[in-house]
Each structure stands twice: as structure tokens, then as C-alpha cells.
Amino acid sequence: MTRAVLALRAPSANRVYTAAAGPLVLAEARWVLGAHLGPGVVVRERTVGGMHALEVRARAEQTVDEDRLDTLLGLLSTTYGLFEIAGEGLLRPLEASSPLRHPEDLETILKYPGKTNEQFTALLVNLAASLSTRRSGLFDGTLSLLDPMCGRGTTLNRALRLGLSPIGADIDRKDVEAYRTFLTTWLRTHRYKHQISSTSLTVRGEQLGTRTLAELAPDKAAQRAGLAQQVTVLGCDTARLGEVLAARSVDAIVADLPYGVQHGAHGGGGVQRSPLEVLRRAAGTWRSLLRDGGGIALAVNRHTLDHDAAREALAAAGLTVLTRDGAFRHRVDQSIDRDVLLAVPSNHPRLEQLAALDALQEETPT
Ligand SMILES: C[S@@+](CC[C@H](N)C(=O)[O-])C[C@H]1O[C@@H](n2cnc3c(N)ncnc32)[C@H](O)[C@@H]1O
């Protein structure tokens, strides 16, 4: 019999869009497992004792790296617990190794209007990382991750918990300052060894904004063991990042694009700026920063950014969108009908294998 694993879904998963939580994590699992392990695993939804779960089996005749599979399942955005199906009606708890570090409140404690939900952020990070040819860097801290529109740092905090040293950028100085204040307080409260500095970001005599750099480790022993991490936050226009960061230096880009609606104003706010305009201005820069084998996960609002227009803007920058319209569609509120676009450089070495994963999404396992 082939080994089968159940990943239970947290009961609190995506309270906001409950009905979509199942299809979302199913799509996440199929993309992430397919991209990391190849098409050798079959994933389906099922309920066990009234609890929602994903069941994952290796296809007949396929060998799968079981440790890596378990670790990836443990990292899925809504996983609550893992069990091996040990026989008819028998579940054996699985203790998967996990790269996650630091207390969970690093991701959850900060609340503000416009924050990208933490579980959804974890999904975006998992997806973008899986597309990279350097995806194993997710497990040893070497994957380089950029959120070029990082707001108050939800992606950065997820990346820190994964042991990475991420870079973020945001044009809104209030957001950058709020992230610095939050991180400083969090590091002090948790008695971490840390240093935070901010300087002006100047390129060829022009001041583009600010650069904040934090170095952190839980304690001296972790510092000595080489477990110190860095997080860099650039307070500048995302379209100027090519002047600040090294070309072809990033493995994974994760961004929750501006939705083109006012946050915090219930009852629907006015349009602030066009997300398509932002994408057209920034996509070329993002491509230039990404390694050829890198990947991008973009969260978009379908009400204000048309899939085909986004696909064209990305194609013009040398990026191929892998996902169909609505692949990760879910309704957040009246004004946000959210989806995720996955894209890679058009010369990505694994373009064909990754593009084939879109078709797997339709699969109904027998
Ligand atoms: C949906 S929010 C991201 C929220 C973020 N993930 C978080 O959880 O805090 C989009 C962000 O894009 C930023 N933004 C808009 N235009 C930008 C630009 N040209 N350059 C950099 N950031 C920009 C906004 O300031 C906003 O913080």
C-alpha cells in the first residue's frame, strides 16, 4: 500500500472566507507539492471525524521524499496537525521537522486596517518559494525573498519565522516607520539580541527614501551558531528598487498588490490608484531583480485588476503567468474578490514542468 498522510486544517482557518478555505489550501498543496516534489503525489480534500483535511498519497510506482513531503505539509498555510493513515480507521501522529523559528506572535500580534491575513501571506510565500530553482533554500535560510510592497511587514515576519533574511519595500513612510516600531518593541519584549538602524537611501545624489536594517537572534548562543538573521526595509517606490538592489539576486517575490480601494472605510471606499498602473510601472524592475529561476506570487483584487491585463503587463516585462484566472479566487469582502497570480521569468529553466501544474488543479483523484 502507498503511504498516505492527512493534514488537518485549523478550525480557525480563514474565518473571513470560510467557504473558500478548502479549495484554497487544496490549490496551495497541489502547486507547492507539485513544484517541490514533481507530479508524484495526489492531493484531495476529505473530512475525518467531522474535521476538514487534505489527504496526500504517492502515485503508484512513484517514490517521493517522505521527510520533505511531511515538512512541506506542515508548512501549508492552514495545517493544524499531521497524521499518517496507518490502517482502516487508524491515524498515527506525525512529527514533521519544521524550519519555523521564533514565537508565532511575530506574525499575529500586529493588527491594522489593510493587513494581509497571516495565513494567506504564508500561502503566498509557500507558492513563490516553490517556483524557485533554489527552493531548497527555504529549509536552510538561503532563499532570498523580496516583498516589494511590504506594508507593515506581514510577509517579512513570515520569512523571518522561516529562518530567511528578507527584504521589503514600501512607498508609505508611515508603514515603514510602523514596522520598525513594531519590530523594535517585539525584539525587546522577547529579549532578543538585536540592532536596528535607519539611514537615508541615496542613489547618485538623489534621496529615494530610507533604508532600515535589523539584525536579530534569539540569544548569544544562536548568534554564535550563525543563526542571526537580517531584515531590510526600504522606504521607497517599488519601481526604483532596481537602483538599490543587485540585479538577479532574488529567488522569490511576494506581493499583495494595492487593491485600489480604501481600507478601513466600511461600505466601500473610493479608488485610490490603479493597481494595473502600479504593475506596469514595477514589473520590469521586479523581473530585473529576480534570478532566471525565480518565482513570483501576486495577490490581486479581481474587481480592480483584470487577469488578462495583468498577464499582458507581466509578459511585457518578460514574465510568464502560470495560473489561470480564478485559480485561487476567494471573496474577502464586498470590495475585494481576491486571486493569486503565479509568474516566473519567461526563460525559467523549469517553465514547462511548472506550467503543467496548472492542469493538475482540475484533477479529481479516483
Ligand atoms: C495591500 S498593501 C500590502 C499590505 C502588506 N502585505 C501588509 O500586510 O502590511 C499594498 C501596499 O503597497 C504599497 N504601495 C503602493 N504603491 C507603491 C509603490 N509604488 N511602491 C511601493 N509600495 C507601494 C502601499 O503603501 C501598501 O502598503
Coordinates of C-alpha atoms and ligand atoms in Angstrom, one line a residue:
M1 CA 0.0 0.0 0.0
T2 CA 1.3 3.5 -0.7
R3 CA 1.9 5.8 2.3
A4 CA -0.9 8.3 2.9
V5 CA -0.8 11.4 5.1
L6 CA -3.6 13.6 6.4
A7 CA -3.0 17.2 7.0
L8 CA -5.8 18.5 9.3
R9 CA -7.0 22.1 8.6
A10 CA -7.0 24.5 11.5
P11 CA -10.6 25.1 12.6
S12 CA -9.9 28.9 12.6
A13 CA -8.5 28.8 9.1
N14 CA -9.6 31.9 7.2
R15 CA -12.6 32.9 9.2
V16 CA -13.2 35.6 6.7
Y17 CA -13.6 33.4 3.7
T18 CA -14.6 30.1 5.3
A19 CA -16.2 28.6 2.2
A20 CA -13.1 29.2 0.1
A21 CA -10.6 27.9 2.8
G22 CA -10.8 24.3 1.5
P23 CA -10.3 25.0 -2.3
L24 CA -7.6 27.5 -1.4
V25 CA -5.5 25.1 0.6
L26 CA -6.1 22.3 -1.9
A27 CA -4.7 24.6 -4.7
E28 CA -1.8 25.6 -2.5
A29 CA -1.0 22.0 -1.7
R30 CA -1.1 20.9 -5.3
W31 CA 1.1 23.7 -6.5
V32 CA 3.6 23.5 -3.7
L33 CA 3.9 19.7 -3.6
G34 CA 4.0 19.5 -7.4
A35 CA 6.6 22.2 -7.7
H36 CA 8.9 20.8 -4.9
L37 CA 8.4 17.1 -5.5
G38 CA 7.2 16.7 -9.1
P39 CA 3.8 15.2 -10.1
G40 CA 4.2 12.1 -8.0
V41 CA 1.7 13.0 -5.3
V42 CA -2.1 13.1 -5.4
V43 CA -3.9 15.5 -3.1
R44 CA -7.6 15.6 -2.3
E45 CA -9.9 17.1 0.3
R46 CA -11.7 14.9 2.8
T47 CA -13.3 15.1 6.3
V48 CA -12.2 12.9 9.2
G49 CA -14.4 12.7 12.3
G50 CA -16.0 15.9 11.1
M51 CA -12.7 17.7 10.7
H52 CA -11.5 19.1 7.4
A53 CA -8.3 17.7 6.0
L54 CA -6.1 17.1 2.9
E55 CA -5.2 13.5 2.1
V56 CA -1.9 13.1 0.3
R57 CA -0.8 9.9 -1.4
A58 CA 2.1 9.0 -3.6
R59 CA 1.0 7.8 -7.1
A60 CA 1.5 4.1 -7.7
E61 CA 5.1 3.3 -8.8
Q62 CA 6.3 6.8 -7.7
T63 CA 8.9 7.3 -5.0
V64 CA 8.6 10.5 -3.0
D65 CA 10.9 12.1 -0.5
E66 CA 8.7 11.5 2.6
D67 CA 10.6 13.8 5.0
R68 CA 10.4 16.7 2.6
L69 CA 6.7 15.9 1.9
D70 CA 5.9 16.0 5.6
T71 CA 7.8 19.2 6.2
L72 CA 6.0 20.9 3.3
L73 CA 2.6 19.7 4.5
G74 CA 3.5 21.1 8.0
L75 CA 4.2 24.5 6.4
L76 CA 1.0 24.7 4.4
S77 CA -0.9 27.9 5.4
T78 CA -3.7 26.2 7.4
T79 CA -2.1 23.0 8.6
Y80 CA -3.1 22.1 12.2
G81 CA -1.7 18.6 12.6
L82 CA -0.3 15.8 10.5
F83 CA -1.2 12.1 10.7
E84 CA -0.2 9.0 8.8
I85 CA -3.0 6.8 7.8
A86 CA -1.8 3.6 9.4
G87 CA -4.7 1.4 8.5
E88 CA -8.5 1.3 8.4
G89 CA -9.6 3.9 11.0
L90 CA -6.1 4.3 12.4
L91 CA -4.2 7.6 12.4
R92 CA -0.6 7.8 13.7
P93 CA 0.6 11.4 14.7
L94 CA 3.5 12.6 12.6
E95 CA 6.2 14.9 13.9
A96 CA 7.5 16.6 10.8
S97 CA 10.7 18.6 11.0
S98 CA 10.0 22.3 10.5
P99 CA 12.2 25.3 9.6
L100 CA 9.9 27.6 11.6
R101 CA 11.6 29.7 14.3
H102 CA 10.6 32.4 16.7
P103 CA 7.3 32.7 18.6
E104 CA 4.1 32.8 16.4
D105 CA 3.1 36.2 17.7
L106 CA 5.8 37.7 15.5
E107 CA 3.2 37.1 12.7
T108 CA -0.1 37.6 14.5
I109 CA 0.2 40.3 17.1
L110 CA 0.2 43.3 14.9
K111 CA -3.3 44.3 13.6
Y112 CA -4.2 47.2 11.4
P113 CA -6.6 48.0 8.5
G114 CA -5.1 46.7 5.2
K115 CA -3.0 44.0 6.8
T116 CA -2.7 40.9 4.6
N117 CA -4.1 37.9 6.6
E118 CA -1.2 35.9 8.0
Q119 CA -2.4 32.6 6.7
F120 CA -2.9 34.0 3.3
T121 CA 0.6 35.5 3.5
A122 CA 2.0 32.1 4.4
L123 CA 0.3 30.7 1.3
L124 CA 1.9 33.4 -0.9
V125 CA 5.3 32.7 0.5
N126 CA 5.0 29.0 0.1
L127 CA 3.9 29.4 -3.6
A128 CA 6.6 31.9 -4.6
A129 CA 9.3 29.9 -2.9
S130 CA 8.2 26.6 -4.6
L131 CA 8.6 28.1 -8.1
S132 CA 12.3 28.8 -7.5
T133 CA 15.0 26.5 -8.7
R134 CA 16.7 27.4 -5.3
R135 CA 13.5 26.3 -3.4
S136 CA 15.5 24.1 -1.0
G137 CA 16.8 27.4 0.3
L138 CA 13.5 27.5 2.2
F139 CA 14.9 24.9 4.5
D140 CA 18.4 26.3 5.2
G141 CA 17.7 30.0 5.3
T142 CA 19.4 30.8 2.0
L143 CA 16.3 31.6 -0.1
S144 CA 16.3 35.3 -0.9
L145 CA 12.8 36.8 -0.6
L146 CA 11.5 40.2 -1.5
D147 CA 8.2 41.8 -0.8
P148 CA 8.3 44.9 -3.0
M149 CA 5.1 46.4 -1.4
C150 CA 5.5 45.1 2.1
G151 CA 3.2 47.5 4.0
R152 CA 3.8 46.8 7.7
G153 CA 5.7 43.6 7.2
T154 CA 3.4 40.6 7.3
T155 CA 5.5 38.9 4.6
L156 CA 8.7 39.9 6.3
N157 CA 7.6 38.4 9.6
R158 CA 6.6 35.1 7.9
A159 CA 10.0 35.0 6.2
L160 CA 11.8 35.7 9.5
R161 CA 9.9 32.8 11.1
L162 CA 11.1 30.6 8.2
G163 CA 14.7 31.5 9.0
L164 CA 15.2 33.8 6.0
S165 CA 16.7 37.2 5.8
P166 CA 14.0 39.1 3.7
I167 CA 13.9 42.5 2.1
G168 CA 10.8 44.6 1.9
A169 CA 10.0 48.0 0.3
D170 CA 7.0 50.3 0.7
I171 CA 6.4 53.8 -0.6
D172 CA 4.4 54.8 2.5
R173 CA 6.8 56.1 5.2
K174 CA 4.1 55.6 7.9
D175 CA 4.1 51.9 7.1
V176 CA 7.9 51.6 7.2
E177 CA 8.0 53.5 10.5
A178 CA 5.2 51.4 12.0
Y179 CA 7.1 48.2 11.1
R180 CA 10.3 49.5 12.6
T181 CA 8.5 50.4 15.8
F182 CA 6.7 47.1 16.0
L183 CA 9.9 45.1 15.4
T184 CA 11.8 47.1 17.9
T185 CA 9.2 46.5 20.6
W186 CA 8.8 42.8 19.7
L187 CA 12.5 42.2 19.9
R188 CA 12.8 44.0 23.2
T189 CA 9.8 42.2 24.7
H190 CA 11.2 38.8 23.7
R191 CA 14.7 39.8 24.9
Y192 CA 16.3 39.2 21.5
K193 CA 19.9 40.2 20.7
H194 CA 19.3 42.9 18.1
Q195 CA 20.5 46.0 16.3
I196 CA 18.3 48.3 14.2
S197 CA 19.5 51.3 12.2
S198 CA 17.9 53.6 9.7
T199 CA 19.7 55.7 7.2
S200 CA 18.7 57.7 4.2
L201 CA 18.6 55.9 0.9
T202 CA 20.6 57.9 -1.6
V203 CA 21.4 56.9 -5.2
R204 CA 23.7 59.2 -7.2
G205 CA 23.0 62.1 -5.1
E206 CA 19.2 61.6 -5.2
Q207 CA 17.4 60.8 -2.0
L208 CA 15.0 57.9 -2.7
G209 CA 13.8 57.4 0.8
T210 CA 15.1 55.4 3.8
R211 CA 16.8 52.1 4.5
T212 CA 16.2 50.3 7.8
L213 CA 18.3 47.3 8.6
A214 CA 17.7 45.0 11.6
E215 CA 19.9 42.1 12.7
L216 CA 18.4 39.7 15.2
A217 CA 19.0 36.5 17.0
P218 CA 17.1 34.9 20.0
D219 CA 20.3 34.9 22.1
K220 CA 24.1 34.9 22.1
A221 CA 24.3 31.1 21.5
A222 CA 22.1 31.5 18.4
Q223 CA 24.3 34.4 17.2
R224 CA 27.5 32.2 17.7
A225 CA 25.8 29.3 15.9
G226 CA 25.4 31.6 12.8
L227 CA 21.6 31.8 13.3
A228 CA 21.4 35.6 13.2
Q229 CA 19.1 37.0 10.6
Q230 CA 18.7 40.3 8.9
V231 CA 15.6 42.1 7.6
T232 CA 16.0 45.1 5.3
V233 CA 13.1 47.6 4.8
L234 CA 13.4 50.2 2.0
G235 CA 11.1 53.2 2.2
C236 CA 10.9 53.9 -1.5
D237 CA 9.0 53.5 -4.7
T238 CA 9.0 49.8 -5.7
A239 CA 9.8 50.9 -9.3
R240 CA 13.1 52.3 -8.1
L241 CA 14.3 49.1 -6.4
G242 CA 16.5 48.3 -9.4
E243 CA 18.7 51.2 -8.5
V244 CA 19.1 49.9 -4.9
L245 CA 19.3 46.1 -5.0
A246 CA 21.5 43.8 -7.1
A247 CA 20.2 42.5 -10.4
R248 CA 19.3 38.8 -10.5
S249 CA 19.7 38.5 -6.7
V250 CA 16.1 37.5 -5.6
D251 CA 14.7 33.9 -5.6
A252 CA 11.1 34.7 -4.6
I253 CA 8.9 37.9 -4.9
V254 CA 5.7 38.0 -2.8
A255 CA 3.4 41.0 -3.0
D256 CA -0.1 41.8 -2.1
L257 CA -0.9 44.5 -4.6
P258 CA -2.8 47.6 -3.7
Y259 CA -6.4 46.7 -4.1
G260 CA -7.5 50.1 -5.5
V261 CA -9.9 50.5 -2.6
Q262 CA -9.7 52.4 0.7
H263 CA -9.0 50.2 3.7
G264 CA -10.8 50.7 7.0
A265 CA -13.7 52.6 5.4
H266 CA -16.5 50.2 5.6
G267 CA -19.2 50.4 3.0
G268 CA -16.6 50.6 0.1
G269 CA -14.1 53.4 -0.3
G270 CA -13.1 55.4 -3.4
V271 CA -10.5 54.2 -5.8
Q272 CA -7.0 55.4 -4.7
R273 CA -4.7 54.3 -7.5
S274 CA -4.8 51.9 -10.4
P275 CA -3.2 48.5 -9.5
L276 CA -2.6 47.9 -13.2
E277 CA -0.7 51.2 -13.4
V278 CA 1.5 50.1 -10.4
L279 CA 2.1 46.7 -12.1
R280 CA 3.0 48.2 -15.4
R281 CA 5.5 50.6 -13.7
A282 CA 7.0 47.9 -11.5
A283 CA 7.0 44.6 -13.4
G284 CA 10.2 45.3 -15.3
T285 CA 12.1 46.2 -12.2
W286 CA 10.9 43.1 -10.4
R287 CA 11.9 41.0 -13.3
S288 CA 15.4 42.5 -13.3
L289 CA 15.8 41.7 -9.6
L290 CA 14.7 38.1 -10.0
R291 CA 17.0 35.3 -10.8
D292 CA 16.1 33.5 -14.1
G293 CA 15.0 30.5 -11.9
G294 CA 12.9 32.7 -9.5
G295 CA 9.2 32.9 -8.9
I296 CA 6.5 35.5 -8.1
A297 CA 3.2 35.2 -6.2
L298 CA 1.0 38.3 -6.5
A299 CA -2.3 38.7 -4.7
V300 CA -4.7 40.8 -6.7
N301 CA -8.2 42.2 -6.4
R302 CA -10.2 40.9 -9.4
H303 CA -12.6 43.9 -9.1
T304 CA -9.8 46.4 -9.9
L305 CA -7.2 44.3 -11.8
D306 CA -8.3 42.2 -14.8
H307 CA -6.4 38.9 -15.2
D308 CA -5.6 39.3 -18.9
A309 CA -4.4 42.9 -18.4
A310 CA -2.1 41.7 -15.6
R311 CA -0.9 38.8 -17.7
E312 CA 0.0 41.2 -20.5
A313 CA 1.7 43.7 -18.2
L314 CA 3.8 40.8 -16.8
A315 CA 4.5 39.4 -20.2
A316 CA 5.8 42.8 -21.4
A317 CA 8.3 42.6 -18.6
G318 CA 9.5 39.0 -19.6
L319 CA 7.3 37.2 -17.0
T320 CA 5.0 34.3 -17.8
V321 CA 1.9 33.8 -15.7
L322 CA 1.3 30.2 -14.9
T323 CA -2.1 30.4 -13.3
R324 CA -5.5 30.7 -14.9
D325 CA -8.0 33.4 -14.0
G326 CA -9.6 32.5 -10.7
A327 CA -7.1 29.7 -9.7
F328 CA -7.0 31.0 -6.1
R329 CA -10.2 33.0 -6.2
H330 CA -11.9 33.9 -2.9
R331 CA -14.1 36.7 -1.7
V332 CA -12.6 38.8 1.2
D333 CA -15.3 41.4 1.5
Q334 CA -17.7 43.3 -0.7
S335 CA -14.9 45.3 -2.4
I336 CA -12.3 42.5 -2.7
D337 CA -12.6 39.4 -4.9
R338 CA -9.1 38.1 -4.4
D339 CA -7.0 35.9 -6.6
V340 CA -3.3 34.9 -6.8
L341 CA -1.2 35.1 -10.0
L342 CA 1.9 32.9 -10.1
A343 CA 4.6 34.0 -12.6
V344 CA 8.1 33.1 -13.5
P345 CA 10.7 34.6 -15.9
S346 CA 9.9 33.5 -19.4
N347 CA 13.3 31.8 -19.6
H348 CA 12.8 29.9 -16.3
P349 CA 14.6 26.6 -16.6
R350 CA 11.6 24.7 -15.3
L351 CA 8.9 26.7 -17.2
E352 CA 7.3 23.6 -18.8
Q353 CA 7.1 21.5 -15.7
L354 CA 5.7 24.4 -13.7
A355 CA 3.2 25.3 -16.4
A356 CA 1.9 21.7 -16.4
L357 CA 1.0 22.1 -12.7
D358 CA -1.9 24.3 -13.6
A359 CA -3.7 21.4 -15.3
L360 CA -3.2 19.2 -12.2
Q361 CA -5.5 21.6 -10.3
E362 CA -8.5 20.2 -12.1
E363 CA -7.6 16.6 -11.2
T364 CA -10.2 14.5 -9.4
P365 CA -8.3 11.6 -7.8
T366 CA -10.0 8.2 -8.1
Ligands
LIG1 C1 -2.3 45.6 0.1 S1 -1.0 46.6 0.8 C2 0.2 45.4 1.4 C3 -0.1 45.0 2.8 C4 1.0 44.2 3.4 N1 1.1 42.9 2.8 C5 0.8 44.1 4.9 O1 0.3 43.0 5.4 O2 1.0 45.1 5.6 C6 -0.2 47.3 -0.6 C7 1.0 48.2 -0.3 O3 1.6 48.7 -1.5 C8 2.2 49.9 -1.2 N2 2.5 50.6 -2.4 C9 1.6 51.2 -3.3 N3 2.3 51.8 -4.3 C10 3.6 51.5 -4.1 C11 4.8 51.8 -4.8 N4 4.7 52.5 -5.9 N5 6.0 51.4 -4.2 C12 6.0 50.8 -3.1 N6 4.9 50.4 -2.4 C13 3.7 50.8 -2.9 C14 1.1 50.6 -0.3 O4 1.7 51.6 0.5 C15 0.6 49.4 0.6 O5 1.3 49.3 1.8

